[in-house]
PDB file of C-alpha atoms in Angstrom:
ATOM      1  CA  MET A  14     -26.268 -25.508  11.644  1.00  0.00           C
ATOM      2  CA  LYS A  15     -23.352 -23.295  10.675  1.00  0.00           C
ATOM      3  CA  ILE A  16     -24.026 -19.883   9.148  1.00  0.00           C
ATOM      4  CA  ALA A  17     -21.596 -18.961   6.380  1.00  0.00           C
ATOM      5  CA  GLN A  18     -19.760 -15.728   7.035  1.00  0.00           C
ATOM      6  CA  ALA A  19     -19.191 -13.258   4.216  1.00  0.00           C
ATOM      7  CA  GLU A  20     -15.715 -13.623   2.794  1.00  0.00           C
ATOM      8  CA  SER A  21     -13.201 -10.905   3.538  1.00  0.00           C
ATOM      9  CA  GLU A  22     -12.106  -8.894   0.500  1.00  0.00           C
ATOM     10  CA  ARG A  23      -9.169  -6.529   0.028  1.00  0.00           C
ATOM     11  CA  HIS A  24     -10.159  -2.966  -0.914  1.00  0.00           C
ATOM     12  CA  VAL A  25      -8.155   0.136  -1.802  1.00  0.00           C
ATOM     13  CA  LEU A  26      -9.875   3.358  -0.706  1.00  0.00           C
ATOM     14  CA  ALA A  27      -8.886   6.824  -1.954  1.00  0.00           C
ATOM     15  CA  VAL A  28     -10.023   9.495   0.494  1.00  0.00           C
ATOM     16  CA  THR A  29      -9.721  13.212  -0.330  1.00  0.00           C
ATOM     17  CA  VAL A  30      -9.627  15.351   2.820  1.00  0.00           C
ATOM     18  CA  ASP A  31      -8.949  18.852   4.097  1.00  0.00           C
ATOM     19  CA  ASN A  32      -5.257  19.058   4.969  1.00  0.00           C
ATOM     20  CA  GLU A  33      -5.579  20.017   8.607  1.00  0.00           C
ATOM     21  CA  PRO A  34      -4.138  18.797  11.900  1.00  0.00           C
ATOM     22  CA  GLY A  35      -5.880  15.781  13.369  1.00  0.00           C
ATOM     23  CA  ILE A  36      -7.651  14.453  10.258  1.00  0.00           C
ATOM     24  CA  LEU A  37      -5.448  11.371  10.047  1.00  0.00           C
ATOM     25  CA  ALA A  38      -6.066  10.696  13.753  1.00  0.00           C
ATOM     26  CA  LYS A  39      -9.838  10.966  13.165  1.00  0.00           C
ATOM     27  CA  ILE A  40      -9.711   8.483  10.329  1.00  0.00           C
ATOM     28  CA  THR A  41      -7.479   5.973  12.090  1.00  0.00           C
ATOM     29  CA  GLY A  42      -9.586   6.446  15.227  1.00  0.00           C
ATOM     30  CA  LEU A  43     -12.696   5.552  13.231  1.00  0.00           C
ATOM     31  CA  PHE A  44     -11.027   2.292  12.187  1.00  0.00           C
ATOM     32  CA  THR A  45      -9.764   1.540  15.696  1.00  0.00           C
ATOM     33  CA  ALA A  46     -13.104   2.227  17.398  1.00  0.00           C
ATOM     34  CA  ARG A  47     -14.903  -0.197  15.101  1.00  0.00           C
ATOM     35  CA  GLY A  48     -12.238  -2.892  15.085  1.00  0.00           C
ATOM     36  CA  TYR A  49     -11.282  -2.483  11.432  1.00  0.00           C
ATOM     37  CA  ASN A  50      -7.691  -3.032  10.383  1.00  0.00           C
ATOM     38  CA  ILE A  51      -5.648  -0.851   8.030  1.00  0.00           C
ATOM     39  CA  ASP A  52      -3.185  -2.924   5.993  1.00  0.00           C
ATOM     40  CA  SER A  53      -1.562   0.050   4.263  1.00  0.00           C
ATOM     41  CA  LEU A  54      -1.824   3.825   4.661  1.00  0.00           C
ATOM     42  CA  THR A  55      -0.282   6.649   2.633  1.00  0.00           C
ATOM     43  CA  VAL A  56      -0.979  10.365   2.838  1.00  0.00           C
ATOM     44  CA  ALA A  57       0.198  13.273   0.709  1.00  0.00           C
ATOM     45  CA  ASP A  58      -0.777  16.858  -0.034  1.00  0.00           C
ATOM     46  CA  ILE A  59      -2.297  17.087  -3.528  1.00  0.00           C
ATOM     47  CA  SER A  60      -3.131  20.781  -3.905  1.00  0.00           C
ATOM     48  CA  ASP A  61      -1.135  23.879  -4.844  1.00  0.00           C
ATOM     49  CA  ASP A  62      -2.230  25.714  -1.687  1.00  0.00           C
ATOM     50  CA  ASN A  63      -1.630  22.753   0.703  1.00  0.00           C
ATOM     51  CA  ALA A  64      -5.351  22.678   1.535  1.00  0.00           C
ATOM     52  CA  VAL A  65      -6.218  19.154   0.342  1.00  0.00           C
ATOM     53  CA  SER A  66      -4.602  15.769   0.944  1.00  0.00           C
ATOM     54  CA  ARG A  67      -5.233  12.321  -0.444  1.00  0.00           C
ATOM     55  CA  ILE A  68      -5.214   9.329   1.844  1.00  0.00           C
ATOM     56  CA  THR A  69      -4.908   5.924   0.225  1.00  0.00           C
ATOM     57  CA  LEU A  70      -5.684   3.047   2.536  1.00  0.00           C
ATOM     58  CA  VAL A  71      -5.961  -0.679   2.091  1.00  0.00           C
ATOM     59  CA  THR A  72      -8.306  -2.655   4.301  1.00  0.00           C
ATOM     60  CA  LYS A  73     -10.018  -6.034   4.271  1.00  0.00           C
ATOM     61  CA  GLY A  74     -13.542  -7.025   5.130  1.00  0.00           C
ATOM     62  CA  PRO A  75     -16.794  -8.437   3.839  1.00  0.00           C
ATOM     63  CA  PRO A  76     -18.658  -6.191   1.366  1.00  0.00           C
ATOM     64  CA  GLN A  77     -21.120  -4.844   3.949  1.00  0.00           C
ATOM     65  CA  GLU A  78     -18.236  -3.859   6.239  1.00  0.00           C
ATOM     66  CA  ILE A  79     -16.453  -2.027   3.403  1.00  0.00           C
ATOM     67  CA  ASP A  80     -19.713  -0.196   2.611  1.00  0.00           C
ATOM     68  CA  GLN A  81     -19.986   0.778   6.276  1.00  0.00           C
ATOM     69  CA  ILE A  82     -16.397   2.066   6.326  1.00  0.00           C
ATOM     70  CA  GLU A  83     -17.083   4.203   3.238  1.00  0.00           C
ATOM     71  CA  ALA A  84     -20.270   5.620   4.764  1.00  0.00           C
ATOM     72  CA  GLN A  85     -18.566   6.438   8.058  1.00  0.00           C
ATOM     73  CA  LEU A  86     -15.644   8.128   6.295  1.00  0.00           C
ATOM     74  CA  ASP A  87     -18.092  10.136   4.145  1.00  0.00           C
ATOM     75  CA  ARG A  88     -19.765  11.480   7.308  1.00  0.00           C
ATOM     76  CA  LEU A  89     -16.573  13.132   8.545  1.00  0.00           C
ATOM     77  CA  VAL A  90     -16.802  16.887   7.889  1.00  0.00           C
ATOM     78  CA  THR A  91     -13.253  17.198   6.584  1.00  0.00           C
ATOM     79  CA  VAL A  92     -13.693  14.388   4.030  1.00  0.00           C
ATOM     80  CA  HIS A  93     -14.468  15.580   0.486  1.00  0.00           C
ATOM     81  CA  LYS A  94     -14.716  12.256  -1.320  1.00  0.00           C
ATOM     82  CA  VAL A  95     -14.300   8.521  -0.686  1.00  0.00           C
ATOM     83  CA  ILE A  96     -13.742   6.191  -3.631  1.00  0.00           C
ATOM     84  CA  ASP A  97     -13.360   2.441  -3.363  1.00  0.00           C
ATOM     85  CA  LEU A  98     -10.906   1.935  -6.222  1.00  0.00           C
ATOM     86  CA  THR A  99     -11.369  -1.824  -6.048  1.00  0.00           C
ATOM     87  CA  ALA A 100     -15.123  -1.588  -6.616  1.00  0.00           C
ATOM     88  CA  ALA A 101     -14.955   1.362  -9.030  1.00  0.00           C
ATOM     89  CA  GLY A 102     -13.151  -0.562 -11.750  1.00  0.00           C
ATOM     90  CA  PRO A 103      -9.733  -0.841 -13.357  1.00  0.00           C
ATOM     91  CA  HIS A 104      -7.085   0.945 -11.341  1.00  0.00           C
ATOM     92  CA  VAL A 105      -3.328   1.037 -10.892  1.00  0.00           C
ATOM     93  CA  GLU A 106      -1.656   0.243  -7.569  1.00  0.00           C
ATOM     94  CA  ARG A 107       1.997   0.837  -6.793  1.00  0.00           C
ATOM     95  CA  GLU A 108       4.224   0.670  -3.768  1.00  0.00           C
ATOM     96  CA  LEU A 109       7.857   1.552  -3.125  1.00  0.00           C
ATOM     97  CA  ALA A 110      10.108  -0.663  -1.027  1.00  0.00           C
ATOM     98  CA  LEU A 111      13.696  -0.474   0.161  1.00  0.00           C
ATOM     99  CA  ILE A 112      15.107  -3.948   0.802  1.00  0.00           C
ATOM    100  CA  LYS A 113      18.467  -4.531   2.481  1.00  0.00           C
ATOM    101  CA  VAL A 114      20.187  -7.839   1.730  1.00  0.00           C
ATOM    102  CA  ALA A 115      23.490  -9.033   3.185  1.00  0.00           C
ATOM    103  CA  GLY A 116      25.599 -11.629   1.495  1.00  0.00           C
ATOM    104  CA  LYS A 117      28.924 -12.632   0.031  1.00  0.00           C
ATOM    105  CA  GLY A 118      30.064 -14.744  -2.864  1.00  0.00           C
ATOM    106  CA  GLU A 119      27.395 -16.706  -4.713  1.00  0.00           C
ATOM    107  CA  MET A 120      24.592 -15.371  -2.496  1.00  0.00           C
ATOM    108  CA  ARG A 121      25.546 -11.835  -3.461  1.00  0.00           C
ATOM    109  CA  VAL A 122      25.654 -12.696  -7.168  1.00  0.00           C
ATOM    110  CA  GLU A 123      22.274 -14.438  -6.937  1.00  0.00           C
ATOM    111  CA  ALA A 124      20.706 -11.436  -5.142  1.00  0.00           C
ATOM    112  CA  LEU A 125      21.905  -9.158  -7.951  1.00  0.00           C
ATOM    113  CA  ARG A 126      20.627 -11.557 -10.611  1.00  0.00           C
ATOM    114  CA  ILE A 127      17.163 -11.719  -9.054  1.00  0.00           C
ATOM    115  CA  ALA A 128      17.116  -7.949  -8.548  1.00  0.00           C
ATOM    116  CA  GLU A 129      17.783  -7.501 -12.251  1.00  0.00           C
ATOM    117  CA  LEU A 130      14.866  -9.799 -13.129  1.00  0.00           C
ATOM    118  CA  PHE A 131      12.565  -7.741 -10.890  1.00  0.00           C
ATOM    119  CA  ARG A 132      14.001  -4.461 -12.202  1.00  0.00           C
ATOM    120  CA  ALA A 133      15.075  -3.522  -8.681  1.00  0.00           C
ATOM    121  CA  LYS A 134      17.596  -0.718  -8.529  1.00  0.00           C
ATOM    122  CA  VAL A 135      20.679  -0.845  -6.303  1.00  0.00           C
ATOM    123  CA  VAL A 136      20.590   2.426  -4.328  1.00  0.00           C
ATOM    124  CA  ASP A 137      23.329   1.616  -1.810  1.00  0.00           C
ATOM    125  CA  THR A 138      26.062  -0.951  -1.640  1.00  0.00           C
ATOM    126  CA  THR A 139      28.799  -1.980   0.740  1.00  0.00           C
ATOM    127  CA  ILE A 140      31.141  -4.962   0.678  1.00  0.00           C
ATOM    128  CA  GLU A 141      28.639  -6.885   2.821  1.00  0.00           C
ATOM    129  CA  SER A 142      25.214  -5.629   1.701  1.00  0.00           C
ATOM    130  CA  PHE A 143      22.947  -4.034  -0.873  1.00  0.00           C
ATOM    131  CA  VAL A 144      19.916  -1.802  -0.524  1.00  0.00           C
ATOM    132  CA  PHE A 145      17.513  -2.370  -3.402  1.00  0.00           C
ATOM    133  CA  GLU A 146      14.735  -0.002  -4.443  1.00  0.00           C
ATOM    134  CA  LEU A 147      11.723  -1.713  -5.952  1.00  0.00           C
ATOM    135  CA  THR A 148       8.430  -0.271  -7.154  1.00  0.00           C
ATOM    136  CA  GLY A 149       5.377  -2.121  -8.368  1.00  0.00           C
ATOM    137  CA  PRO A 150       2.221  -3.816  -7.242  1.00  0.00           C
ATOM    138  CA  PRO A 151       2.303  -5.208  -3.687  1.00  0.00           C
ATOM    139  CA  ASP A 152       2.390  -8.835  -4.858  1.00  0.00           C
ATOM    140  CA  LYS A 153       5.559  -8.178  -6.900  1.00  0.00           C
ATOM    141  CA  ILE A 154       7.237  -6.679  -3.833  1.00  0.00           C
ATOM    142  CA  ASP A 155       6.040  -9.600  -1.670  1.00  0.00           C
ATOM    143  CA  SER A 156       7.572 -12.063  -4.173  1.00  0.00           C
ATOM    144  CA  PHE A 157      10.906 -10.226  -4.259  1.00  0.00           C
ATOM    145  CA  ILE A 158      11.083 -10.107  -0.458  1.00  0.00           C
ATOM    146  CA  ALA A 159      10.307 -13.839  -0.228  1.00  0.00           C
ATOM    147  CA  LEU A 160      13.208 -14.626  -2.570  1.00  0.00           C
ATOM    148  CA  MET A 161      15.571 -12.310  -0.694  1.00  0.00           C
ATOM    149  CA  ARG A 162      14.743 -14.048   2.607  1.00  0.00           C
ATOM    150  CA  GLU A 163      16.639 -17.056   1.268  1.00  0.00           C
ATOM    151  CA  LEU A 164      19.620 -14.898   0.317  1.00  0.00           C
ATOM    152  CA  GLY A 165      20.186 -12.822   3.462  1.00  0.00           C
ATOM    153  CA  LEU A 166      17.315 -10.372   3.931  1.00  0.00           C
ATOM    154  CA  VAL A 167      18.232  -7.870   6.657  1.00  0.00           C
ATOM    155  CA  SER A 168      15.376  -5.338   6.632  1.00  0.00           C
ATOM    156  CA  VAL A 169      12.479  -3.962   4.618  1.00  0.00           C
ATOM    157  CA  GLY A 170      10.874  -0.533   4.450  1.00  0.00           C
ATOM    158  CA  ARG A 171       7.639  -0.151   2.477  1.00  0.00           C
ATOM    159  CA  SER A 172       5.826   3.038   1.533  1.00  0.00           C
ATOM    160  CA  GLY A 173       2.319   1.622   1.432  1.00  0.00           C
ATOM    161  CA  VAL A 174      -0.005   1.409  -1.548  1.00  0.00           C
ATOM    162  CA  VAL A 175      -0.864   4.370  -3.751  1.00  0.00           C
ATOM    163  CA  GLY A 176      -3.687   3.810  -6.218  1.00  0.00           C
ATOM    164  CA  MET A 177      -5.435   5.642  -9.034  1.00  0.00           C
ATOM    165  CA  MET A 178      -8.252   4.870 -11.467  1.00  0.00           C
ATOM    166  CA  ARG A 179      -7.290   4.169 -15.079  1.00  0.00           C
ATOM    167  CA  GLY A 180      -8.528   6.457 -17.826  1.00  0.00           C
ATOM    168  CA  LEU A 181      -9.992   9.925 -17.452  1.00  0.00           C
ATOM    169  CA  GLN A 182     -11.759   9.368 -14.125  1.00  0.00           C
ATOM    170  CA  ASN A 183     -10.580  11.689 -11.347  1.00  0.00           C
ATOM    171  CA  ALA A 184      -9.791   9.223  -8.586  1.00  0.00           C
TER     172      ALA A 184
END
């Protein structure tokens, strides 16, 4: 008899931490030690005095594993708050990507046409290539990259997801 395993879910966690050396290593070490994967990770100072940072990370796992991750993060002394944006309700997610595409002739024209549809901005151009800047939800960026693969994708740089609750909630 086969036991059904809990389905893996994608979750965006916002973690507010003291901005001090080694905190990112502690958090990534926590994930590594327990065999959890981080799909996306962004960190930035969010206070006037450089004392507090916000870490936004995307991970996947069954609900009980996500709960365990939250609890383990909460136990770290330098962590102020952990919010699972996915579970907390409506939130906004955005990512920035730079996408380099090489091409000539019709391929070049088609890349520009698609970029316009996606509202991608040309931030660098040469006779043989473009670098597009695109912001939006991760699935929009994934779709754009998939289309550019057919037209001469050279390289991609992605910032990672940044998320925030909608409305007046502070998260």
